[in-house]
Coordinates of C-alpha atoms and ligand atoms in Angstrom, one line a residue:
X1 CA -0.1 0.0 0.1
X2 CA 1.3 3.3 -0.8
X3 CA 1.1 7.1 0.8
X4 CA -0.4 9.9 -1.4
X5 CA 3.1 10.5 -2.3
X6 CA 3.6 7.1 -3.6
X7 CA 6.0 5.9 -1.1
X8 CA 5.2 2.7 0.0
X9 CA 4.0 2.8 3.8
X10 CA 6.1 0.8 6.4
X11 CA 4.1 -1.9 8.6
X12 CA 3.8 -0.8 12.2
X13 CA 2.1 -1.9 15.4
X14 CA 0.8 1.0 17.2
X15 CA 0.7 1.7 20.8
X16 CA -1.3 4.4 22.7
X17 CA -0.5 5.6 26.2
X18 CA 2.8 4.1 25.6
X19 CA 4.4 5.8 28.1
X20 CA 2.1 4.5 31.1
X21 CA 2.7 1.3 33.3
X22 CA 1.2 -1.0 30.8
X23 CA 2.9 0.6 27.8
X24 CA 6.3 0.2 29.5
X25 CA 6.2 -3.2 29.9
X26 CA 4.2 -4.0 26.4
X27 CA 7.0 -2.2 24.8
X28 CA 9.9 -3.9 26.3
X29 CA 8.0 -7.2 25.8
X30 CA 7.2 -6.5 22.1
X31 CA 10.8 -5.5 21.9
X32 CA 12.1 -8.6 23.4
X33 CA 10.2 -10.5 20.7
X34 CA 12.1 -9.0 18.0
X35 CA 9.5 -6.3 17.0
X36 CA 11.2 -3.2 15.4
X37 CA 8.2 -1.6 14.0
X38 CA 6.7 -0.1 17.3
X39 CA 5.0 3.2 16.7
X40 CA 4.3 4.8 20.1
X41 CA 2.1 7.5 20.9
X42 CA 1.5 9.2 24.5
X43 CA 0.4 12.6 25.4
X44 CA 3.6 13.2 27.3
X45 CA 7.4 12.8 26.2
X46 CA 8.3 9.4 26.3
X47 CA 11.5 8.0 28.2
X48 CA 14.7 7.4 26.5
X49 CA 14.3 3.7 27.3
X50 CA 10.8 3.5 25.4
X51 CA 12.3 5.6 22.2
X52 CA 15.0 3.2 21.9
X53 CA 12.8 0.7 21.3
X54 CA 10.4 1.9 19.3
X55 CA 10.5 2.7 15.6
X56 CA 8.9 6.1 16.0
X57 CA 7.7 8.0 18.9
X58 CA 4.8 10.7 18.7
X59 CA 3.7 13.1 21.6
X60 CA 0.2 13.7 21.0
X61 CA -3.7 13.4 22.4
X62 CA -5.6 10.5 21.1
X63 CA -8.5 13.3 21.0
X64 CA -6.8 14.6 18.2
X65 CA -8.3 13.0 15.1
X66 CA -5.8 14.5 12.9
X67 CA -3.1 13.0 14.7
X68 CA -4.5 9.4 14.5
X69 CA -5.1 10.1 10.7
X70 CA -1.9 10.9 10.0
X71 CA -0.2 8.0 12.1
X72 CA -2.7 5.7 9.8
X73 CA -1.7 7.3 6.6
X74 CA 2.1 6.9 7.3
X75 CA 2.1 3.6 8.5
X76 CA 0.1 0.3 7.7
X77 CA -1.0 -0.6 11.1
X78 CA -2.0 -4.2 11.5
X79 CA -2.3 -4.4 15.0
X80 CA -3.1 -1.9 17.8
X81 CA -2.6 -1.6 21.5
X82 CA -4.8 1.0 22.8
X83 CA -4.0 1.7 26.5
X84 CA -4.6 5.4 26.9
X85 CA -6.9 6.1 29.3
X86 CA -7.6 8.3 32.7
X87 CA -8.2 5.8 35.4
X88 CA -10.9 5.3 38.2
X89 CA -9.8 7.5 40.6
X90 CA -8.9 10.4 38.4
X91 CA -12.0 10.2 36.0
X92 CA -14.2 10.9 39.0
X93 CA -12.6 14.4 39.4
X94 CA -13.1 15.2 35.6
X95 CA -15.4 12.8 34.4
X96 CA -16.5 14.4 30.8
X97 CA -12.9 15.0 30.2
X98 CA -12.5 10.7 30.9
X99 CA -15.5 10.3 28.4
X100 CA -13.8 12.3 26.1
X101 CA -10.4 10.3 26.2
X102 CA -11.7 7.0 27.3
X103 CA -14.7 6.7 24.7
X104 CA -14.4 9.5 22.3
X105 CA -10.6 8.7 21.8
X106 CA -11.4 4.9 21.4
X107 CA -14.3 5.7 18.8
X108 CA -11.9 7.8 16.8
X109 CA -9.4 5.3 16.8
X110 CA -11.7 2.6 16.0
X111 CA -12.9 4.4 13.2
X112 CA -9.8 5.2 11.4
X113 CA -8.4 1.7 12.1
X114 CA -11.5 0.5 10.0
X115 CA -10.9 2.8 7.4
X116 CA -7.5 1.8 7.2
X117 CA -8.0 -1.6 7.1
X118 CA -10.7 -1.1 4.4
X119 CA -8.0 1.0 2.6
X120 CA -5.4 -2.1 2.7
X121 CA -8.0 -4.7 2.1
X122 CA -7.1 -6.3 5.4
X123 CA -8.1 -6.3 9.1
X124 CA -6.6 -4.2 12.1
X125 CA -6.3 -6.2 15.3
X126 CA -7.8 -4.0 17.9
X127 CA -6.4 -4.7 21.5
X128 CA -8.1 -2.9 24.3
X129 CA -7.6 -3.1 28.1
X130 CA -10.7 -3.1 30.0
X131 CA -11.0 -3.3 33.9
X132 CA -12.4 -4.8 36.8
X133 CA -14.2 -1.3 37.1
X134 CA -16.6 -2.5 34.4
X135 CA -18.2 -4.2 37.2
X136 CA -20.7 -2.7 39.6
X137 CA -22.0 -4.8 42.7
X138 CA -24.4 -3.2 45.0
X139 CA -23.4 -4.1 48.2
X140 CA -21.0 -5.7 50.0
X141 CA -23.0 -8.7 50.8
X142 CA -23.6 -9.3 47.2
X143 CA -20.0 -9.0 46.6
X144 CA -19.2 -11.6 49.3
X145 CA -21.8 -14.1 48.0
X146 CA -20.8 -13.4 44.1
X147 CA -17.4 -14.8 44.6
X148 CA -15.3 -14.9 41.3
X149 CA -17.8 -13.5 38.6
X150 CA -18.2 -14.1 34.9
X151 CA -17.8 -11.4 32.1
X152 CA -21.5 -11.1 31.6
X153 CA -22.5 -10.5 35.4
X154 CA -23.0 -7.5 37.6
X155 CA -22.1 -4.9 34.6
X156 CA -23.6 -1.7 36.3
X157 CA -20.3 0.3 37.0
X158 CA -20.6 3.2 39.6
X159 CA -17.7 5.3 38.2
X160 CA -17.1 7.1 34.8
X161 CA -14.1 5.2 34.1
X162 CA -16.1 1.6 34.5
X163 CA -19.0 3.4 32.4
X164 CA -16.3 4.2 29.9
X165 CA -14.5 0.8 30.0
X166 CA -18.0 -1.1 29.3
X167 CA -18.8 1.5 26.5
X168 CA -15.7 0.8 24.5
X169 CA -16.4 -3.0 25.0
X170 CA -19.5 -2.3 23.0
X171 CA -18.1 -0.2 21.0
X172 CA -15.5 -2.7 20.1
X173 CA -17.9 -5.3 19.7
X174 CA -20.0 -3.2 17.3
X175 CA -16.9 -2.3 15.2
X176 CA -15.9 -5.8 15.1
X177 CA -19.2 -7.4 14.3
X178 CA -21.9 -4.9 13.1
X179 CA -20.0 -2.0 11.7
X180 CA -21.8 0.0 8.8
X181 CA -24.4 -2.9 8.8
X182 CA -26.8 -1.6 6.6
X183 CA -24.4 0.1 4.1
X184 CA -24.5 -0.9 0.7
X185 CA -20.7 -1.1 0.4
X186 CA -20.3 -2.7 3.9
X187 CA -16.9 -4.7 4.4
X188 CA -17.0 -7.2 7.3
X189 CA -14.2 -8.2 9.3
X190 CA -12.1 -4.6 9.1
X191 CA -11.7 -4.6 12.9
X192 CA -10.8 -8.0 15.1
X193 CA -11.6 -6.5 18.7
X194 CA -9.9 -8.1 21.6
X195 CA -10.4 -7.2 25.1
X196 CA -9.2 -8.2 28.4
X197 CA -10.4 -6.9 31.9
X198 CA -7.5 -6.3 34.0
X199 CA -7.8 -6.5 37.6
X200 CA -5.6 -4.3 40.0
X201 CA -2.0 -4.5 38.6
X202 CA 1.1 -4.3 40.8
X203 CA 4.4 -3.7 38.8
X204 CA 7.7 -3.1 40.8
X205 CA 9.0 -1.0 37.9
X206 CA 6.5 1.7 38.2
X207 CA 4.1 3.3 40.4
X208 CA 0.5 3.8 39.2
X209 CA -1.4 7.3 39.6
X210 CA -4.9 7.6 39.5
X211 CA -6.2 4.4 40.1
X212 CA -8.7 3.1 43.0
X213 CA -6.6 -0.6 43.0
X214 CA -3.3 1.7 43.5
X215 CA -3.3 0.8 47.2
X216 CA -1.6 -2.5 46.3
X217 CA 1.4 -1.1 44.6
X218 CA 1.5 1.8 46.6
X219 CA 1.9 -0.4 49.7
X220 CA 4.8 -2.4 48.1
X221 CA 6.6 0.4 47.0
X222 CA 6.3 2.4 50.1
X223 CA 7.7 -0.6 52.2
X224 CA 10.8 -0.6 49.8
X225 CA 11.4 2.9 50.1
X226 CA 11.1 2.7 54.1
X227 CA 8.3 4.8 53.8
X228 CA 5.2 4.7 56.3
X229 CA 1.9 3.8 54.1
X230 CA -1.6 5.0 55.1
X231 CA -4.1 2.7 53.0
X232 CA -6.8 4.2 52.0
X233 CA -9.3 1.3 52.0
X234 CA -10.3 -1.2 55.1
X235 CA -8.2 -4.1 55.8
X236 CA -10.8 -6.5 54.8
X237 CA -11.2 -5.0 51.3
X238 CA -11.0 -7.5 48.6
X239 CA -10.3 -7.7 44.8
X240 CA -8.3 -9.7 42.2
X241 CA -4.7 -8.8 41.2
X242 CA -2.2 -9.6 38.9
X243 CA 1.5 -8.6 38.2
X244 CA 2.2 -6.3 35.5
X245 CA 4.6 -8.9 33.6
X246 CA 1.3 -11.4 34.0
X247 CA -1.0 -8.6 32.5
X248 CA 1.5 -8.0 29.5
X249 CA 2.0 -11.8 28.7
X250 CA -2.1 -12.1 28.8
X251 CA -2.0 -9.2 26.6
X252 CA 0.1 -10.6 23.9
X253 CA -1.3 -14.1 24.2
X254 CA -4.7 -12.8 23.3
X255 CA -3.3 -10.6 20.8
X256 CA -1.8 -13.6 19.1
X257 CA -4.3 -16.0 19.5
X258 CA -6.2 -18.1 16.4
X259 CA -9.3 -15.7 15.6
X260 CA -11.3 -18.9 14.9
X261 CA -10.6 -19.6 18.9
X262 CA -12.3 -16.7 20.2
X263 CA -15.6 -17.2 21.2
X264 CA -15.9 -13.7 22.5
X265 CA -14.4 -10.1 22.3
X266 CA -14.3 -9.6 26.1
X267 CA -12.2 -11.8 28.6
X268 CA -11.4 -11.6 32.4
X269 CA -7.7 -12.1 33.3
X270 CA -6.9 -12.2 37.2
X271 CA -3.7 -13.4 38.8
X272 CA -4.7 -13.4 42.6
X273 CA -7.5 -12.5 44.8
X274 CA -6.3 -10.6 48.2
X275 CA -7.4 -8.2 50.6
X276 CA -5.7 -5.3 51.6
X277 CA -4.8 -6.7 54.9
X278 CA -3.2 -10.0 53.3
X279 CA -1.3 -7.5 51.0
X280 CA 0.0 -5.7 54.0
X281 CA 1.2 -9.2 55.6
X282 CA 2.8 -10.1 52.4
X283 CA 4.6 -7.1 52.4
X284 CA 5.7 -7.4 55.9
X285 CA 6.9 -10.9 55.4
X286 CA 9.6 -9.3 53.1
X287 CA 9.7 -6.1 55.0
X288 CA 9.2 -6.5 58.5
X289 CA 9.5 -3.0 59.6
X290 CA 7.0 -1.6 57.1
X291 CA 4.8 0.6 58.4
X292 CA 0.9 0.1 57.5
X293 CA -2.1 1.7 58.8
X294 CA -5.5 2.3 57.4
X295 CA -7.1 5.8 56.6
X296 CA -10.2 4.6 55.0
X297 CA -11.4 7.3 52.2
X298 CA -14.7 6.4 52.1
X299 CA -15.7 7.3 48.5
X300 CA -13.0 5.4 47.3
X301 CA -13.5 2.5 49.4
X302 CA -17.1 2.3 48.0
X303 CA -15.6 2.1 44.4
X304 CA -13.7 -0.8 45.5
X305 CA -16.9 -2.5 47.5
X306 CA -18.4 -2.3 44.1
X307 CA -15.8 -4.4 42.4
X308 CA -15.9 -8.0 42.7
X309 CA -13.6 -10.1 44.9
X310 CA -12.3 -12.3 42.2
X311 CA -13.1 -12.5 38.3
X312 CA -13.9 -15.7 36.7
X313 CA -11.1 -16.5 34.0
X314 CA -12.4 -19.6 32.5
X315 CA -13.4 -18.3 29.1
X316 CA -9.8 -16.8 28.8
X317 CA -8.6 -20.4 29.8
X318 CA -10.7 -22.3 27.2
X319 CA -10.4 -20.2 24.2
X320 CA -6.6 -18.7 24.2
X321 CA -5.0 -20.6 27.0
X322 CA -4.7 -18.1 29.8
X323 CA -3.3 -19.2 33.1
X324 CA -2.1 -17.2 35.9
X325 CA 1.4 -17.8 36.6
X326 CA 1.4 -16.4 40.6
X327 CA -0.2 -16.9 43.5
X328 CA 0.3 -14.0 45.7
X329 CA 3.2 -15.3 47.8
X330 CA 4.9 -16.4 44.4
X331 CA 4.0 -12.9 42.7
X332 CA 5.8 -11.4 45.8
X333 CA 9.0 -13.9 46.2
X334 CA 9.7 -14.0 42.7
X335 CA 8.8 -11.0 41.3
X336 CA 7.7 -7.9 43.2
X337 CA 10.1 -8.0 46.1
X338 CA 13.0 -8.6 44.0
X339 CA 12.0 -6.0 41.6
X340 CA 11.2 -3.2 44.2
X341 CA 14.4 -3.9 46.0
X342 CA 16.5 -3.6 42.8
X343 CA 14.6 -0.2 41.9
X344 CA 15.4 1.4 45.4
X345 CA 18.6 0.0 46.0
X346 CA 17.9 -2.0 49.0
Ligands
LIG401 C1 -7.9 1.4 38.4 O1 -7.7 1.4 39.7 O2 -8.6 2.4 38.0 C2 -7.2 0.7 37.2 C3 -8.1 -0.6 37.0 C4 -8.4 -1.6 38.3 O3 -8.5 -0.5 36.2 N1 -5.9 0.1 38.2

């Protein structure tokens, strides 16, 4: 396929939100897998490590349709990892902006990807991280009884971020299966939408910002820095978590799965279910002097109470072989604690 100037477009894999936590991990993994055609986009200037692993990096807003159109005109994008998003807590302070970034930005990208796929006569694999935030469980008693929930239950999110994620799950499914369904010149299969709902993610390399599950990673990093940590949810607050490395592995596994084996667009993935108190006990096993207290933020607590204690990942296991790699103890001993000790030189 050639550009307007007649030059042949180079192929590429596009990553939005490239400078974020998942973006860092994903770009490292793709680079290690030998990808040399990574096109990275982020609102902020990316660090030199990221730049060194990408074919090209762009600083810009995914709400800037002209930027997206330019990117898709410059490269023949066959795979998109659309990671750019405002997370749950930050989105509550600017819900309309969150909708613009999380939903309109995603819609723009879906539309342009479909147009590009149509122009090069192919299909674009569109990989989209949704979230446990897509769930909304009405009260702690129902949460306790629900246990590990399947993808199609309790879908009444109480946050703008959760509403955004659920909306984008439906948009992705629409573009994949029903896009322009009444048009005479309709072309089917332009978008191959693949979505995984992440639980709380804990990375040893980066600290999150603006998430409601952040107490998990914050607790680990504070202990490694030798700093006291005041957890903003109750000790008994329970949601599923997984290490960032597992989330990246799962994302790449889904992205590379045979399309015929995928029976749905949206899949749960998770590593281990843990209460804040269990996380704190695991932290203290490795950092005995860790000072962890509880100063509950009732509003953020209510969000965590609306998210399930665990997610049923059976569909992902059956369709594309997902399997959690670590329980909580192994996640800490094999990945998180060695990682934060190296990061902080302890
Ligand atoms: C958040 O807390 O908002 C995110 C998420 C669970 O999607 N980490």
